[in-house]
Amino acid sequence: NSGGLVYAVRLVFGSSMVMALLLGFDAILRRRDVLSHRAWMMRAYALALGAGTQLFTGTVESLLVSQQTELSRGLALGAGWLVNLAVAEWAIRRL
């Protein structure tokens, strides 16, 4: 059940993880900015762990919709990554 929307969501969040890694390495290697490096690495890690959170968002999806659609699947996948990013941003703000 992987259509264009699911592919696009994966592409956006996968690219975001790569960008977070690149920005994190740039912060530490070129600017020696440890706090910025830590924040970008936390974001990248949160995105990497999105698949685990998607287990829970997929379960919520299956409870809320009777027939899974590409839209509901894309929203459930995106929600997994967004939950992780929200927690990471909350933790970053507490640094």
PDB file of C-alpha atoms in Angstrom:
ATOM      1  CA  ASN A   1       0.000   0.000   0.000  1.00  0.00           C
ATOM      2  CA  SER A   2       2.732   2.436  -1.013  1.00  0.00           C
ATOM      3  CA  GLY A   3       1.514   5.105  -3.371  1.00  0.00           C
ATOM      4  CA  GLY A   4       2.796   8.511  -4.365  1.00  0.00           C
ATOM      5  CA  LEU A   5       1.875  10.208  -1.103  1.00  0.00           C
ATOM      6  CA  VAL A   6       3.637   7.597   1.032  1.00  0.00           C
ATOM      7  CA  TYR A   7       6.688   7.847  -1.217  1.00  0.00           C
ATOM      8  CA  ALA A   8       6.665  11.663  -0.952  1.00  0.00           C
ATOM      9  CA  VAL A   9       6.366  11.589   2.841  1.00  0.00           C
ATOM     10  CA  ARG A  10       9.282   9.159   3.086  1.00  0.00           C
ATOM     11  CA  LEU A  11      11.322  11.278   0.684  1.00  0.00           C
ATOM     12  CA  VAL A  12      10.697  14.472   2.669  1.00  0.00           C
ATOM     13  CA  PHE A  13      11.550  12.978   6.047  1.00  0.00           C
ATOM     14  CA  GLY A  14      14.483  10.941   4.735  1.00  0.00           C
ATOM     15  CA  SER A  15      15.935  14.036   3.092  1.00  0.00           C
ATOM     16  CA  SER A  16      15.335  15.969   6.295  1.00  0.00           C
ATOM     17  CA  MET A  17      17.372  13.422   8.231  1.00  0.00           C
ATOM     18  CA  VAL A  18      20.264  13.694   5.779  1.00  0.00           C
ATOM     19  CA  MET A  19      20.086  17.497   5.985  1.00  0.00           C
ATOM     20  CA  ALA A  20      20.080  17.405   9.793  1.00  0.00           C
ATOM     21  CA  LEU A  21      23.185  15.192   9.730  1.00  0.00           C
ATOM     22  CA  LEU A  22      24.965  17.511   7.295  1.00  0.00           C
ATOM     23  CA  LEU A  23      24.089  20.601   9.326  1.00  0.00           C
ATOM     24  CA  GLY A  24      25.202  18.867  12.511  1.00  0.00           C
ATOM     25  CA  PHE A  25      28.562  17.920  11.023  1.00  0.00           C
ATOM     26  CA  ASP A  26      28.976  21.427   9.626  1.00  0.00           C
ATOM     27  CA  ALA A  27      28.270  22.921  13.045  1.00  0.00           C
ATOM     28  CA  ILE A  28      30.934  20.852  14.794  1.00  0.00           C
ATOM     29  CA  LEU A  29      33.622  20.563  12.110  1.00  0.00           C
ATOM     30  CA  ARG A  30      33.615  24.067  10.646  1.00  0.00           C
ATOM     31  CA  ARG A  31      32.176  26.254  13.383  1.00  0.00           C
ATOM     32  CA  ARG A  32      32.999  24.229  16.522  1.00  0.00           C
ATOM     33  CA  ASP A  33      29.459  24.995  17.712  1.00  0.00           C
ATOM     34  CA  VAL A  34      28.750  22.133  20.091  1.00  0.00           C
ATOM     35  CA  LEU A  35      25.210  23.227  21.052  1.00  0.00           C
ATOM     36  CA  SER A  36      24.103  23.557  17.436  1.00  0.00           C
ATOM     37  CA  HIS A  37      25.747  20.223  16.600  1.00  0.00           C
ATOM     38  CA  ARG A  38      23.916  18.556  19.484  1.00  0.00           C
ATOM     39  CA  ALA A  39      20.581  20.016  18.392  1.00  0.00           C
ATOM     40  CA  TRP A  40      20.972  18.864  14.764  1.00  0.00           C
ATOM     41  CA  MET A  41      22.088  15.400  15.835  1.00  0.00           C
ATOM     42  CA  MET A  42      19.071  15.110  18.136  1.00  0.00           C
ATOM     43  CA  ARG A  43      16.805  15.990  15.223  1.00  0.00           C
ATOM     44  CA  ALA A  44      18.511  13.433  12.972  1.00  0.00           C
ATOM     45  CA  TYR A  45      18.224  10.765  15.665  1.00  0.00           C
ATOM     46  CA  ALA A  46      14.539  11.566  16.186  1.00  0.00           C
ATOM     47  CA  LEU A  47      13.917  11.123  12.472  1.00  0.00           C
ATOM     48  CA  ALA A  48      15.879   7.865  12.430  1.00  0.00           C
ATOM     49  CA  LEU A  49      13.693   6.507  15.223  1.00  0.00           C
ATOM     50  CA  GLY A  50      10.521   7.470  13.368  1.00  0.00           C
ATOM     51  CA  ALA A  51       9.949   3.892  12.217  1.00  0.00           C
ATOM     52  CA  GLY A  52       9.531   2.769  15.819  1.00  0.00           C
ATOM     53  CA  THR A  53       7.003   5.486  16.557  1.00  0.00           C
ATOM     54  CA  GLN A  54       5.149   4.630  13.359  1.00  0.00           C
ATOM     55  CA  LEU A  55       4.190   1.347  14.965  1.00  0.00           C
ATOM     56  CA  PHE A  56       2.073   3.338  17.417  1.00  0.00           C
ATOM     57  CA  THR A  57       0.735   5.879  14.911  1.00  0.00           C
ATOM     58  CA  GLY A  58      -0.143   3.003  12.555  1.00  0.00           C
ATOM     59  CA  THR A  59      -2.020   1.303  15.384  1.00  0.00           C
ATOM     60  CA  VAL A  60      -3.997   4.500  15.993  1.00  0.00           C
ATOM     61  CA  GLU A  61      -4.674   4.681  12.254  1.00  0.00           C
ATOM     62  CA  SER A  62      -6.033   1.134  12.221  1.00  0.00           C
ATOM     63  CA  LEU A  63      -8.320   1.950  15.148  1.00  0.00           C
ATOM     64  CA  LEU A  64      -9.643   5.134  13.535  1.00  0.00           C
ATOM     65  CA  VAL A  65     -10.138   4.046   9.915  1.00  0.00           C
ATOM     66  CA  SER A  66     -11.865   0.886   8.798  1.00  0.00           C
ATOM     67  CA  GLN A  67     -10.136   0.682   5.408  1.00  0.00           C
ATOM     68  CA  GLN A  68      -6.551   1.894   5.114  1.00  0.00           C
ATOM     69  CA  THR A  69      -6.009   4.356   2.260  1.00  0.00           C
ATOM     70  CA  GLU A  70      -2.907   5.981   0.861  1.00  0.00           C
ATOM     71  CA  LEU A  71      -3.910   9.186   2.642  1.00  0.00           C
ATOM     72  CA  SER A  72      -4.387   7.532   6.026  1.00  0.00           C
ATOM     73  CA  ARG A  73      -1.107   5.614   5.615  1.00  0.00           C
ATOM     74  CA  GLY A  74       0.790   8.773   4.642  1.00  0.00           C
ATOM     75  CA  LEU A  75      -0.667  10.669   7.583  1.00  0.00           C
ATOM     76  CA  ALA A  76       0.197   7.863  10.005  1.00  0.00           C
ATOM     77  CA  LEU A  77       3.776   7.699   8.741  1.00  0.00           C
ATOM     78  CA  GLY A  78       4.182  11.459   8.882  1.00  0.00           C
ATOM     79  CA  ALA A  79       2.706  11.563  12.365  1.00  0.00           C
ATOM     80  CA  GLY A  80       5.359   9.137  13.602  1.00  0.00           C
ATOM     81  CA  TRP A  81       8.152  11.408  12.443  1.00  0.00           C
ATOM     82  CA  LEU A  82       6.398  14.568  13.646  1.00  0.00           C
ATOM     83  CA  VAL A  83       5.883  13.148  17.141  1.00  0.00           C
ATOM     84  CA  ASN A  84       9.588  12.351  17.363  1.00  0.00           C
ATOM     85  CA  LEU A  85      10.584  15.781  16.066  1.00  0.00           C
ATOM     86  CA  ALA A  86       8.276  17.477  18.564  1.00  0.00           C
ATOM     87  CA  VAL A  87       9.874  15.571  21.445  1.00  0.00           C
ATOM     88  CA  ALA A  88      13.353  16.381  20.118  1.00  0.00           C
ATOM     89  CA  GLU A  89      12.519  20.087  19.796  1.00  0.00           C
ATOM     90  CA  TRP A  90      11.133  20.081  23.321  1.00  0.00           C
ATOM     91  CA  ALA A  91      14.372  18.490  24.584  1.00  0.00           C
ATOM     92  CA  ILE A  92      16.524  20.928  22.582  1.00  0.00           C
ATOM     93  CA  ARG A  93      14.710  23.897  24.102  1.00  0.00           C
ATOM     94  CA  ARG A  94      15.512  22.531  27.561  1.00  0.00           C
ATOM     95  CA  LEU A  95      19.297  22.448  26.875  1.00  0.00           C
TER      96      LEU A  95
END
